[in-house]
CSV table of C-alpha atoms in Angstrom, one decimal:
chain,number,residue,atom,x,y,z
A,3,MET,CA,-12.9,7.9,12.3
A,4,ASN,CA,-10.3,7.0,9.5
A,5,ALA,CA,-10.3,5.5,6.1
A,6,LEU,CA,-9.2,2.0,7.2
A,7,ASN,CA,-11.4,1.8,10.5
A,8,ALA,CA,-14.4,2.7,8.1
A,9,SER,CA,-14.6,0.2,5.7
A,10,LEU,CA,-13.0,-2.9,7.8
A,11,SER,CA,-14.2,-4.0,11.0
A,12,ASP,CA,-13.4,-8.0,11.9
A,13,LYS,CA,-9.6,-8.7,12.9
A,14,PRO,CA,-7.2,-9.9,11.9
A,15,ARG,CA,-7.8,-7.6,9.3
A,16,ARG,CA,-7.2,-8.7,5.9
A,17,VAL,CA,-6.8,-6.8,2.5
A,18,LEU,CA,-6.8,-7.6,-1.3
A,19,GLY,CA,-6.9,-10.9,-0.4
A,20,TYR,CA,-3.3,-12.4,0.8
A,21,TYR,CA,-2.2,-9.9,3.2
A,22,GLU,CA,-3.2,-9.1,6.8
A,23,ILE,CA,-2.5,-5.6,8.5
A,24,VAL,CA,-0.3,-6.0,11.3
A,25,LYS,CA,0.0,-2.3,13.1
A,26,LYS,CA,-0.5,1.3,12.2
A,27,LEU,CA,3.0,2.4,11.2
A,28,GLY,CA,1.9,6.7,10.7
A,29,GLU,CA,-0.2,8.6,8.7
A,30,GLY,CA,0.2,11.6,5.7
A,31,ALA,CA,-1.3,14.2,3.8
A,32,PHE,CA,-4.1,11.4,2.0
A,33,GLY,CA,-3.4,8.4,3.3
A,34,GLU,CA,-2.7,5.5,6.7
A,35,ILE,CA,0.7,3.8,6.3
A,36,TYR,CA,0.6,0.0,8.3
A,37,LEU,CA,2.7,-2.9,8.5
A,38,GLY,CA,1.6,-5.7,6.9
A,39,ARG,CA,2.4,-9.7,6.2
A,40,ASN,CA,1.9,-11.5,3.1
A,41,VAL,CA,-0.3,-14.3,4.6
A,42,LYS,CA,0.5,-16.8,1.8
A,43,ASP,CA,4.9,-16.7,2.5
A,44,GLY,CA,5.3,-14.5,6.0
A,45,SER,CA,6.7,-11.5,4.6
A,46,GLU,CA,6.1,-8.0,5.7
A,47,VAL,CA,4.9,-5.9,3.5
A,48,ALA,CA,3.6,-1.8,3.8
A,49,LEU,CA,0.0,-1.0,3.1
A,50,LYS,CA,-0.7,1.9,2.1
A,51,ILE,CA,-4.2,2.7,2.3
A,52,GLU,CA,-6.5,5.6,1.1
A,53,SER,CA,-10.2,6.4,1.0
A,54,ALA,CA,-12.4,5.8,-1.8
A,55,SER,CA,-13.9,9.1,-1.4
A,56,VAL,CA,-11.3,11.3,-3.2
A,57,LYS,CA,-12.4,13.5,-5.9
A,58,ARG,CA,-8.9,12.3,-7.3
A,59,SER,CA,-6.9,9.3,-6.1
A,60,GLN,CA,-3.7,10.6,-5.0
A,61,LEU,CA,-3.0,7.1,-4.0
A,62,LEU,CA,-3.6,5.5,-7.9
A,63,LEU,CA,-1.4,8.0,-9.3
A,64,GLU,CA,1.3,7.5,-6.9
A,65,SER,CA,1.7,3.6,-7.9
A,66,LYS,CA,1.3,4.6,-11.2
A,67,PHE,CA,4.6,7.0,-10.9
A,68,ILE,CA,6.2,4.0,-9.0
A,69,ILE,CA,5.5,1.5,-11.6
A,70,ASP,CA,6.1,3.4,-15.0
A,71,LEU,CA,9.8,4.5,-12.8
A,72,ALA,CA,10.4,1.4,-12.0
A,73,LYS,CA,10.5,-0.2,-15.6
A,74,SER,CA,13.0,2.8,-16.5
A,75,LYS,CA,16.6,0.5,-16.0
A,76,GLU,CA,18.7,3.5,-16.3
A,77,ILE,CA,16.9,5.0,-13.5
A,78,GLY,CA,15.8,1.6,-11.7
A,79,GLU,CA,19.6,0.8,-11.6
A,80,GLU,CA,20.8,4.1,-9.8
A,81,ILE,CA,18.5,4.5,-7.1
A,82,ASN,CA,15.9,1.6,-5.4
A,83,ILE,CA,12.3,1.8,-6.6
A,84,PRO,CA,10.1,0.4,-3.8
A,85,ASN,CA,8.7,-3.4,-5.8
A,86,VAL,CA,4.5,-2.6,-5.8
A,87,PHE,CA,2.8,-6.0,-5.6
A,88,ASN,CA,-0.4,-5.1,-5.7
A,89,ILE,CA,-2.9,-1.9,-5.9
A,90,GLY,CA,-6.9,-2.5,-5.4
A,91,LYS,CA,-9.6,-2.1,-3.8
A,92,GLU,CA,-11.0,-2.9,-0.3
A,93,GLY,CA,-14.7,-1.6,0.7
A,94,ASN,CA,-14.4,2.2,1.2
A,95,CYS,CA,-10.0,2.7,0.6
A,96,TYR,CA,-8.2,2.0,-1.9
A,97,VAL,CA,-4.7,-0.2,-1.2
A,98,MET,CA,-1.1,-0.5,-2.6
A,99,VAL,CA,0.9,-2.8,-1.2
A,100,MET,CA,4.8,-2.1,-1.8
A,101,ASP,CA,7.9,-3.1,-0.4
A,102,LEU,CA,8.5,-2.0,3.6
A,103,LEU,CA,11.2,0.0,3.1
A,104,GLY,CA,12.1,0.8,7.0
A,105,ASN,CA,10.4,1.9,10.2
A,106,SER,CA,8.0,3.9,8.5
A,107,LEU,CA,7.4,2.5,5.4
């Protein structure tokens, strides 16, 4: 059973109050990626979800890295850094809400 299904069971699934899960896009070594929709404005986002039972959250480290990288104007102007809109815990999972960059993220 994946981390999301273990903690969220009702449909439509909503995480962090404002984001509805639309469909699964993929999964990686430490979590799953979903297409999400902001219920306030309808914009599409990527939802990265990781089980909160891990000893050291890779998702929390990734979010900090992206946010710190985006703060650097020199680097931020040279490459596209995705926006992180929200990071938090939903049930037994950590969730990061970020820009949808393409078909898989």
